[in-house]
Short mmCIF file of C-alpha atoms and ligand atoms in Angstrom, two decimals:
data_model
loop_
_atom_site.label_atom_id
_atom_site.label_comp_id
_atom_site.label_asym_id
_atom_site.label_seq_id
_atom_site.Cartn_x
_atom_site.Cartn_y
_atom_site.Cartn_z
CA UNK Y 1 102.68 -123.31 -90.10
CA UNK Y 2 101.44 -120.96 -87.81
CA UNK Y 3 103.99 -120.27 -85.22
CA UNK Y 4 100.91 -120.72 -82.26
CA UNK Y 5 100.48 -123.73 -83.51
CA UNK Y 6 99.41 -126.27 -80.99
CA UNK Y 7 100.97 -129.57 -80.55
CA UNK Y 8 99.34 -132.91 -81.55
CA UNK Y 9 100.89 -136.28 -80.91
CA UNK Y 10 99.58 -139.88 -82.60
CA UNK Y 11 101.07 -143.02 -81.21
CA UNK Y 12 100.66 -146.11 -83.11
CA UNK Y 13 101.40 -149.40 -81.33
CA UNK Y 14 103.95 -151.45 -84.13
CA UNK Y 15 101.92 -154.32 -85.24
CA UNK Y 16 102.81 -154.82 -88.61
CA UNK Y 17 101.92 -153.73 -92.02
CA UNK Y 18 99.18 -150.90 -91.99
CA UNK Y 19 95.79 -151.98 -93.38
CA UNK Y 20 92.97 -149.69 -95.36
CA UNK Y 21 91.83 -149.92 -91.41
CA UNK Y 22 93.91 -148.28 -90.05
CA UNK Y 23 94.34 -145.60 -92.97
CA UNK Y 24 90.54 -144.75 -93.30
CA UNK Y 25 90.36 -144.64 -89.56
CA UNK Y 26 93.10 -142.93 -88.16
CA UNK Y 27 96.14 -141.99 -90.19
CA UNK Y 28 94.59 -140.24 -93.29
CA UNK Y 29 93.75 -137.95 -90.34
CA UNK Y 30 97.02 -137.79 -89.11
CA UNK Y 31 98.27 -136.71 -92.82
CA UNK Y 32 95.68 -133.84 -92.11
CA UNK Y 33 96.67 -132.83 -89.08
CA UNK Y 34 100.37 -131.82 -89.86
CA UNK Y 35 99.41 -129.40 -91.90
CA UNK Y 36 97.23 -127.63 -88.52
CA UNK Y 37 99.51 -128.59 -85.56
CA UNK Y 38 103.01 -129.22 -84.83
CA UNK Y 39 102.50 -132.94 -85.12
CA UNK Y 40 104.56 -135.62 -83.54
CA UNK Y 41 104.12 -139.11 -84.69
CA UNK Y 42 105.75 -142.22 -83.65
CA UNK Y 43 106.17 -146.03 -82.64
CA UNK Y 44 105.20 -147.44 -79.77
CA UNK Y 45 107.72 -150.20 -79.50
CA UNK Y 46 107.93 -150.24 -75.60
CA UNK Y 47 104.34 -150.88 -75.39
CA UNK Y 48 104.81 -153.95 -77.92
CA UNK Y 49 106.54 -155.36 -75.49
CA UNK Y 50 104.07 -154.78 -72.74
CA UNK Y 51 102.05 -157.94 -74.29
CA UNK Y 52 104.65 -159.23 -76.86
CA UNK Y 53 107.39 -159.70 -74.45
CA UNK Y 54 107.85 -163.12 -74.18
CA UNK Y 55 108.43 -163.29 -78.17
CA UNK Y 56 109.60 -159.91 -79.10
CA UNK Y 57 111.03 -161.15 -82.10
CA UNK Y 58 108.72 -159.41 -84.59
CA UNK Y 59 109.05 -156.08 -83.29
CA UNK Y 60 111.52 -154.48 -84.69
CA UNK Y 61 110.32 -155.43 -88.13
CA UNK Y 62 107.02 -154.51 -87.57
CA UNK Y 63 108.41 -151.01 -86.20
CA UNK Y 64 109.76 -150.25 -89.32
CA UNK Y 65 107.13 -151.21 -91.56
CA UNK Y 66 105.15 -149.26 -89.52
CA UNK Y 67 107.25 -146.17 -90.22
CA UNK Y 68 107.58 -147.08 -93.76
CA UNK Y 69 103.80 -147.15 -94.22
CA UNK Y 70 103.57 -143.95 -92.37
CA UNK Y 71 105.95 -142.16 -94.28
CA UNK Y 72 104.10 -143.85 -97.78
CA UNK Y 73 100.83 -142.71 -96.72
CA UNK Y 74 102.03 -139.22 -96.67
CA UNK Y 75 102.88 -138.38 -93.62
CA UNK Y 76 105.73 -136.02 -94.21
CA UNK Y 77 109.05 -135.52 -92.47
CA UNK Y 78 109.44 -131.93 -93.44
CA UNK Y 79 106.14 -131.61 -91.18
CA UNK Y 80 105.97 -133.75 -89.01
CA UNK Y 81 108.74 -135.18 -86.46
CA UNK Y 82 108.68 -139.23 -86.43
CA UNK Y 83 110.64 -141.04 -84.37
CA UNK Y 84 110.65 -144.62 -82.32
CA UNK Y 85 109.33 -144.23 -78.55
CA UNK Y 86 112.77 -146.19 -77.13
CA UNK Y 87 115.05 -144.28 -78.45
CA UNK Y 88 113.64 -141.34 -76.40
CA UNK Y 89 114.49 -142.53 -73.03
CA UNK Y 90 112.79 -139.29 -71.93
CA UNK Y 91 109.28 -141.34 -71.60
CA UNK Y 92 111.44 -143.89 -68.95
CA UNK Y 93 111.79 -141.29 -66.76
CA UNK Y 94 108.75 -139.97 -67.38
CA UNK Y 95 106.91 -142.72 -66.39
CA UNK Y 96 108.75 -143.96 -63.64
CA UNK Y 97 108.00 -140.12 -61.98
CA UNK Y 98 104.69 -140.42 -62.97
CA UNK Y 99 104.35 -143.62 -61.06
CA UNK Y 100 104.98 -142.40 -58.25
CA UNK Y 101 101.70 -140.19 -57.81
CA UNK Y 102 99.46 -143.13 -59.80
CA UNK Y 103 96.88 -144.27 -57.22
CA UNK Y 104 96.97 -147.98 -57.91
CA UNK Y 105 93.16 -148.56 -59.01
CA UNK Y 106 92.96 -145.57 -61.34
CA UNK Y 107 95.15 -148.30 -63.31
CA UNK Y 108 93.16 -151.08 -62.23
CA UNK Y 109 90.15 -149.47 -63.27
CA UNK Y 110 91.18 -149.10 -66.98
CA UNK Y 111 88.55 -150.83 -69.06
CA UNK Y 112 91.28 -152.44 -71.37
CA UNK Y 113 93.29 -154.05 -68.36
CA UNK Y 114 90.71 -156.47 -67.54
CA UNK Y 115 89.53 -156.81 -71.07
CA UNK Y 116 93.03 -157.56 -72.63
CA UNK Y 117 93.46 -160.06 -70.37
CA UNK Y 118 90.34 -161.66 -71.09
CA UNK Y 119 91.00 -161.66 -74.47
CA UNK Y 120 94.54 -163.01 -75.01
CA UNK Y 121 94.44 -165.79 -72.50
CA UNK Y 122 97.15 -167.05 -74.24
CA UNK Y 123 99.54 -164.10 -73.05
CA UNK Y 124 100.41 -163.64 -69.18
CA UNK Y 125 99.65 -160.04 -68.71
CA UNK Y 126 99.12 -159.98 -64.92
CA UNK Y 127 102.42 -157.80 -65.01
CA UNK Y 128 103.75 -154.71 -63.85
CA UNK Y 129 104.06 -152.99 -67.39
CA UNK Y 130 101.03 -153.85 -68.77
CA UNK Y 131 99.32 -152.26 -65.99
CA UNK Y 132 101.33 -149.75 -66.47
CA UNK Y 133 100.44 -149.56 -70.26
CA UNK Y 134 98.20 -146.29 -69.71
CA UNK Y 135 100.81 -144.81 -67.46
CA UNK Y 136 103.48 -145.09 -70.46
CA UNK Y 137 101.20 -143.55 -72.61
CA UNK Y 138 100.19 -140.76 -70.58
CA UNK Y 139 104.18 -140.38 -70.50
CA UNK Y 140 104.64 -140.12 -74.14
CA UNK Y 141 101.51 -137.81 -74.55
CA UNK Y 142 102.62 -135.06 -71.76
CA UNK Y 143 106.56 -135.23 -72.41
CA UNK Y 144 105.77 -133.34 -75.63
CA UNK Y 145 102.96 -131.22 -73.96
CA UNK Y 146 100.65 -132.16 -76.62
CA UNK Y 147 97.48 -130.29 -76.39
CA UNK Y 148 95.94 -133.19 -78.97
CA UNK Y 149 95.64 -136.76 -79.51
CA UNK Y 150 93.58 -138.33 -82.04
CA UNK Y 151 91.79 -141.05 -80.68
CA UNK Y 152 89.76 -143.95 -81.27
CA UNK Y 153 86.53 -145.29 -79.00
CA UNK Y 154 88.97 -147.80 -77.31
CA UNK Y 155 91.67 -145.28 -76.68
CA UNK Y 156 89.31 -142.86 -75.27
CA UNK Y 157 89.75 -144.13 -71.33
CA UNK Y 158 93.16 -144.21 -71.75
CA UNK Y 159 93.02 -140.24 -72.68
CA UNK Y 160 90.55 -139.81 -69.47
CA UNK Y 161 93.07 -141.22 -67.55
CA UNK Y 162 96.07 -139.06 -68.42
CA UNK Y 163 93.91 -136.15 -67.88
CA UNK Y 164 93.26 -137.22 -64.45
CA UNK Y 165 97.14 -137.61 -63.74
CA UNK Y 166 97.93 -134.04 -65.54
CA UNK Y 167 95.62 -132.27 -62.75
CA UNK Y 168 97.47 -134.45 -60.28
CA UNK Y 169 100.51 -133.86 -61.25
CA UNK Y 170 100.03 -130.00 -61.39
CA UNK Y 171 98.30 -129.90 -58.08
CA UNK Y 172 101.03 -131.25 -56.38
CA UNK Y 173 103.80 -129.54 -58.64
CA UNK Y 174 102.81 -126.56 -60.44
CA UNK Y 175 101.46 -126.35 -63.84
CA UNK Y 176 103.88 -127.95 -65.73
CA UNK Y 177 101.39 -129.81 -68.30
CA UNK Y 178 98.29 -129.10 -70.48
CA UNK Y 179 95.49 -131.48 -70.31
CA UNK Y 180 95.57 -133.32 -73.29
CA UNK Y 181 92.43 -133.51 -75.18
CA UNK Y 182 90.88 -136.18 -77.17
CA UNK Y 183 90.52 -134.98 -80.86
CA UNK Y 184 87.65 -137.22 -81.85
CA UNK Y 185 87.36 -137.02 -86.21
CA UNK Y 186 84.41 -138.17 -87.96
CA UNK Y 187 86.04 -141.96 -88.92
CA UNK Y 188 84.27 -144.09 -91.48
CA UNK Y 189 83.40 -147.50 -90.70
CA UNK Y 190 85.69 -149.73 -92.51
CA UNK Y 191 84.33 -153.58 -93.04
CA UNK Y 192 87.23 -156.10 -93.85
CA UNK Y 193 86.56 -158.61 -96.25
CA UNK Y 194 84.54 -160.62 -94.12
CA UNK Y 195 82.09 -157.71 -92.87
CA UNK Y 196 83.07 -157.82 -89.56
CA UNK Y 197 85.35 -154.46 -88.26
CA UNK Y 198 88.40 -154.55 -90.89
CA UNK Y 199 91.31 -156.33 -88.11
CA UNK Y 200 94.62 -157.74 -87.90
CA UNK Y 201 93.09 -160.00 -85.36
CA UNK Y 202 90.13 -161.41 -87.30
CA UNK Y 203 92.49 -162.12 -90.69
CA UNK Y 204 90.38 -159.84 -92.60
CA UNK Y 205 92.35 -156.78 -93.90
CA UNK Y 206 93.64 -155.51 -96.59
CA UNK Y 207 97.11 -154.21 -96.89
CA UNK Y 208 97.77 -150.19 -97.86
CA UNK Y 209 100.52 -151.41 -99.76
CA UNK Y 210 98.96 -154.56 -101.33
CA UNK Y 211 100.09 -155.24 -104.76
CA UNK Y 212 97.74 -155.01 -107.54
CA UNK Y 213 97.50 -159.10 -107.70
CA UNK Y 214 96.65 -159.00 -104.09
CA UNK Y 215 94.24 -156.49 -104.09
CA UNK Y 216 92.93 -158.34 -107.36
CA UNK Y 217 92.32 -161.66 -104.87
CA UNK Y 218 91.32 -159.68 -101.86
CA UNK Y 219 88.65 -158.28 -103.30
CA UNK Y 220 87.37 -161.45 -104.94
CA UNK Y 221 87.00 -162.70 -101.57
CA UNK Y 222 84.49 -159.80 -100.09
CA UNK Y 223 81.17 -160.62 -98.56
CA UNK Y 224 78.69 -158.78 -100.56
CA UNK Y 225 74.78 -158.22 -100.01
CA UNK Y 226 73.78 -161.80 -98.87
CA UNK Y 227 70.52 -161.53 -99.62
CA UNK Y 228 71.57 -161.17 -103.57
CA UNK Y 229 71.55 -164.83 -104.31
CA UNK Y 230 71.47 -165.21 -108.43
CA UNK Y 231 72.76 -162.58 -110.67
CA UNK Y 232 69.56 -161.01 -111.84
CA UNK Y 233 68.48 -160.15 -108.19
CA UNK Y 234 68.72 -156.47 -107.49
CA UNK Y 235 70.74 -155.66 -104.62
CA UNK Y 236 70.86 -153.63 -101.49
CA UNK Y 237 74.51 -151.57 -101.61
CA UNK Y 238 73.26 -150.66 -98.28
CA UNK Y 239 74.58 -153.70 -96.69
CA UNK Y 240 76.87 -154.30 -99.71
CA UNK Y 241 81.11 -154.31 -98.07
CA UNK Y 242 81.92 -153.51 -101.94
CA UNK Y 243 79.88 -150.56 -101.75
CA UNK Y 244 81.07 -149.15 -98.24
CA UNK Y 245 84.52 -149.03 -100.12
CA UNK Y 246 82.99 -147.24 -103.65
CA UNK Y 247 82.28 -144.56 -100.93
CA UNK Y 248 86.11 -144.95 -99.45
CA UNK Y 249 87.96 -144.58 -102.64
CA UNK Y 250 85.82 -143.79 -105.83
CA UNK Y 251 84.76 -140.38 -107.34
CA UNK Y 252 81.47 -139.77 -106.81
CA UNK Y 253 80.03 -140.27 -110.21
CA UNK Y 254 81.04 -143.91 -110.27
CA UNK Y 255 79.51 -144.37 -106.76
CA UNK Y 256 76.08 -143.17 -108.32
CA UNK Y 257 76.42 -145.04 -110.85
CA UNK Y 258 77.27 -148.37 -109.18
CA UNK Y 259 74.27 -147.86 -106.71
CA UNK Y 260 71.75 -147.47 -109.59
CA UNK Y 261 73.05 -150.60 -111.90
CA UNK Y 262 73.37 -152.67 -108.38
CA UNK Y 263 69.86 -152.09 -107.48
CA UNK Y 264 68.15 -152.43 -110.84
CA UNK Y 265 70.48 -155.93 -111.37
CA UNK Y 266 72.42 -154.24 -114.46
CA UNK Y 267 76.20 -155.17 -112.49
CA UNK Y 268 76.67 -158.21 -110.81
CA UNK Y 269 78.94 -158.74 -107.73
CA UNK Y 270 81.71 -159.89 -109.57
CA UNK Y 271 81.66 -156.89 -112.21
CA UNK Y 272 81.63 -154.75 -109.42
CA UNK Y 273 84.28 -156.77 -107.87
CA UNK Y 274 86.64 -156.40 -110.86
CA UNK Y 275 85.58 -152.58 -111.18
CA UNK Y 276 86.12 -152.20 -107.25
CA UNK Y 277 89.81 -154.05 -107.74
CA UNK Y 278 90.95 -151.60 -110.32
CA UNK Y 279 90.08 -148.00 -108.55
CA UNK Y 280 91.78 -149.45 -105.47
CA UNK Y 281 94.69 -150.38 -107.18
CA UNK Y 282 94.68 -146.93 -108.83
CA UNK Y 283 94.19 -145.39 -105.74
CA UNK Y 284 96.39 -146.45 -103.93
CA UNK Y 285 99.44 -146.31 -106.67
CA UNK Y 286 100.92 -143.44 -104.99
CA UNK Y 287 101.21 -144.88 -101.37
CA UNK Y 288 102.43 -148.49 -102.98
CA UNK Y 289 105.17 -146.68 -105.15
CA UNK Y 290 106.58 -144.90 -102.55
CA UNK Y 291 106.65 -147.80 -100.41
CA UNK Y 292 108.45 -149.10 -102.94
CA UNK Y 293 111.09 -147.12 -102.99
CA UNK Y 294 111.64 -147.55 -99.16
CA UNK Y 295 112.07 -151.28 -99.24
CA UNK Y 296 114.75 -150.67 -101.95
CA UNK Y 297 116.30 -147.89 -99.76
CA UNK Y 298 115.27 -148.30 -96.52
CA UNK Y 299 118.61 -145.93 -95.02
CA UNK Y 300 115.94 -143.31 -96.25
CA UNK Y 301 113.74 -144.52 -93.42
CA UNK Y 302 116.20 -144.53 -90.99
CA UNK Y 303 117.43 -141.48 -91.88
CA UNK Y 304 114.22 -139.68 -91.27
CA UNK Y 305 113.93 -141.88 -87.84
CA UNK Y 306 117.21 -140.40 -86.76
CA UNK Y 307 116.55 -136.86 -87.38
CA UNK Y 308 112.97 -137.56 -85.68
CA UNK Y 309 114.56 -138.81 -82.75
CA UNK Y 310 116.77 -136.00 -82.29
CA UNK Y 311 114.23 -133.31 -82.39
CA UNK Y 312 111.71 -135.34 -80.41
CA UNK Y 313 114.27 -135.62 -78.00
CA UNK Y 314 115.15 -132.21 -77.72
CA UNK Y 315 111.64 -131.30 -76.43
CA UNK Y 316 111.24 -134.23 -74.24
CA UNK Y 317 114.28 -133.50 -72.88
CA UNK Y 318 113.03 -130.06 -72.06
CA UNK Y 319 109.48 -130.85 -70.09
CA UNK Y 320 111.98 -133.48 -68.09
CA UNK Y 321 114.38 -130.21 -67.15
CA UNK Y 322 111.17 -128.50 -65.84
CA UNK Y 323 109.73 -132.09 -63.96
CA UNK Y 324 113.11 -132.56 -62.23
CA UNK Y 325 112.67 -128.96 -61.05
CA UNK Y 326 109.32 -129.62 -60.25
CA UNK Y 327 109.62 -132.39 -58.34
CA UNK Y 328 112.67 -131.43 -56.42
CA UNK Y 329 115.19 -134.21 -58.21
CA UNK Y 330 117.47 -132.11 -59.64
CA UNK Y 331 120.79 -131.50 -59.85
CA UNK Y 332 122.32 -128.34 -61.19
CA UNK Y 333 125.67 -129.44 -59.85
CA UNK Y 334 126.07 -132.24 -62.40
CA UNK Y 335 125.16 -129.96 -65.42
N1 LIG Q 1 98.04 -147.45 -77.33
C1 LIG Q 1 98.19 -146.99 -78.69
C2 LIG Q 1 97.76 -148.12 -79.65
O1 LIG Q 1 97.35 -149.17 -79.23
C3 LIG Q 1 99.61 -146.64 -79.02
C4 LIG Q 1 100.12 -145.53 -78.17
C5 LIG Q 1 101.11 -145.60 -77.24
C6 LIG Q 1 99.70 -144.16 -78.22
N2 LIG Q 1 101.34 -144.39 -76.71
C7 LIG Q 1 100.49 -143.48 -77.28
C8 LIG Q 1 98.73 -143.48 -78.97
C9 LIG Q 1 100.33 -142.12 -77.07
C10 LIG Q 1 98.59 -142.10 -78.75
C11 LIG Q 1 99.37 -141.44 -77.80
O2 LIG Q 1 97.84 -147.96 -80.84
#
């Protein structure tokens, strides 16, 4: 790694087990990038609670399958530093500072506020923390002085946002932080089974660990061209699911060929649903076996959490030694 190297940090909220989503969208990318940046990766588990709070009982689960998945999908402790966002009470602070110089309707304004509440009427999240949802994340963005953060689309006003409180922040303090910029990567398009956007929310995903019998039913299940009624129809791989995956995950040959013998009728959608099946499973043997080995030894997991923590720490704890001075609230007596 090149000693220069800038820093990137990717925050994924813990929701569960990670999805071919999720991979193909956003942390294949993050594999990449910790070979290019210092990269710091971790859980979001305080902002879980921002709309889980009243039931937080899946969290902690879901925060280490999260991790787990991570680590299976290659991201790679010797590279990166992972670690869990509450066990670096650095952000706390951060955020509570930060709060302090947060005009009220640049929060307010946040496209996702109003929309989040729209959309999960069933959760109460007129509250102080999920307002402050962007605030916390502009907290664990800066406290590492990332210069990066991958992003999707609906992240993107978040990023705008802690941008706007950096040049705050440094016009009433000093320059203490870089801006953080968006690093926006080509992302496929990844359908779930129905078509729609692959999504834990629409039931439609399919799991980066999956076993091969899973992955076997999943993909038995897929939507394929509608328009290709009986078997001898030729169809359109165009607006095919099966196909946007052949692209995903098989070599290029077998795309070709699967394109030709799709549109001349020589495969139907259930060969190429059986063929499909079997270069996923393959594909994705690696990721599954290590996986694998977590669940039967998941100290290994923690282990790699705790030395995350501590080095994630260590650098938080430094950009809060040069906020305190910043801001006047500190205390070299006490040290
Ligand atoms: N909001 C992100 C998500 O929904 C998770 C997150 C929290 C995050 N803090 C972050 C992402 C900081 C990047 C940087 O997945």
């Amino acid at each position: 790694m090149n000693p220069q190297a800038q820093y990137v940090l990717s925050g994924l909220r813990p929701t569960g087990r990670i999805h071919l989503g999720n991979y193909f969208g956003a942390i294949r990318n993050w594999v990449r990038l910790q070979d290019q940046y210092r990269s710091y990766c971790f859980i979001a588990d305080w902002h879980a609670l921002t709309s889980d709070y009243a039931d937080p009982s899946n969290i902690r689960k879901a925060t280490f399958d999260a991790v787990a998945d991570l680590l299976a999908a290659g991201i790679d402790p010797e590279k990166a530093t992972v670690f869990i966002q509450s066990e670096i009470k650095e952000h706390a602070e951060l955020h509570l500072l930060l709060s302090m110089t947060t005009p009220l309707p640049w929060l307010e304004r946040v496209p996702t506020f109003k929309d989040q509440q729209q959309q999960l009427q069933d959760k109460d999240l007129n509250t102080y923390g999920f307002l402050g949802y962007p605030l916390l994340q502009t907290a664990d963005i800066i406290i590492y002085r990332a210069n990066f953060v991958p992003v999707g689309e609906d992240q993107a006003s978040h990023l705008e946002l802690s941008r706007e409180i950096v040049r705050r922040f440094n016009n009433f303090y000093g320059p203490v932080f870089p801006e953080p910029q968006p690093l926006f990567t080509e992302t496929p398009k990844v359908p779930g089974l129905d078509g729609r956007k692959m999504s834990k929310s629409y039931g439609n995903t399919i799991g980066l660990t999956a076993s091969a019998d899973e992955i076997r039913a999943l993909v038995m299940t897929m939507f394929t061209d509608p328009n290709r009624i009986r078997r001898k129809d030729p169809g359109n791989p165009d607006i095919c699911n099966l196909f946007q995956f052949h692209k995903l995950m098989s070599p290029p040959e077998t795309v070709t060929r699967v394109d030709h013998e799709c549109r001349t009728a020589q495969i139907g959608c259930v060969d190429d649903k059986k063929l499909l099946a079997e270069i996923m499973i393959e594909q994705l043997r690696p990721i599954r076996e290590r996986r694998e080995r977590y669940d039967r030894e998941p100290s290994y997991v923690w282990d790699v959490l705790r030395e995350g923590n501590r080095k994630a720490r260590e650098r938080a704890g430094e950009t809060l030694a040069m906020v305190r001075q910043a801001m006047k609230i500190d205390y070299p007596e006490f040290r």
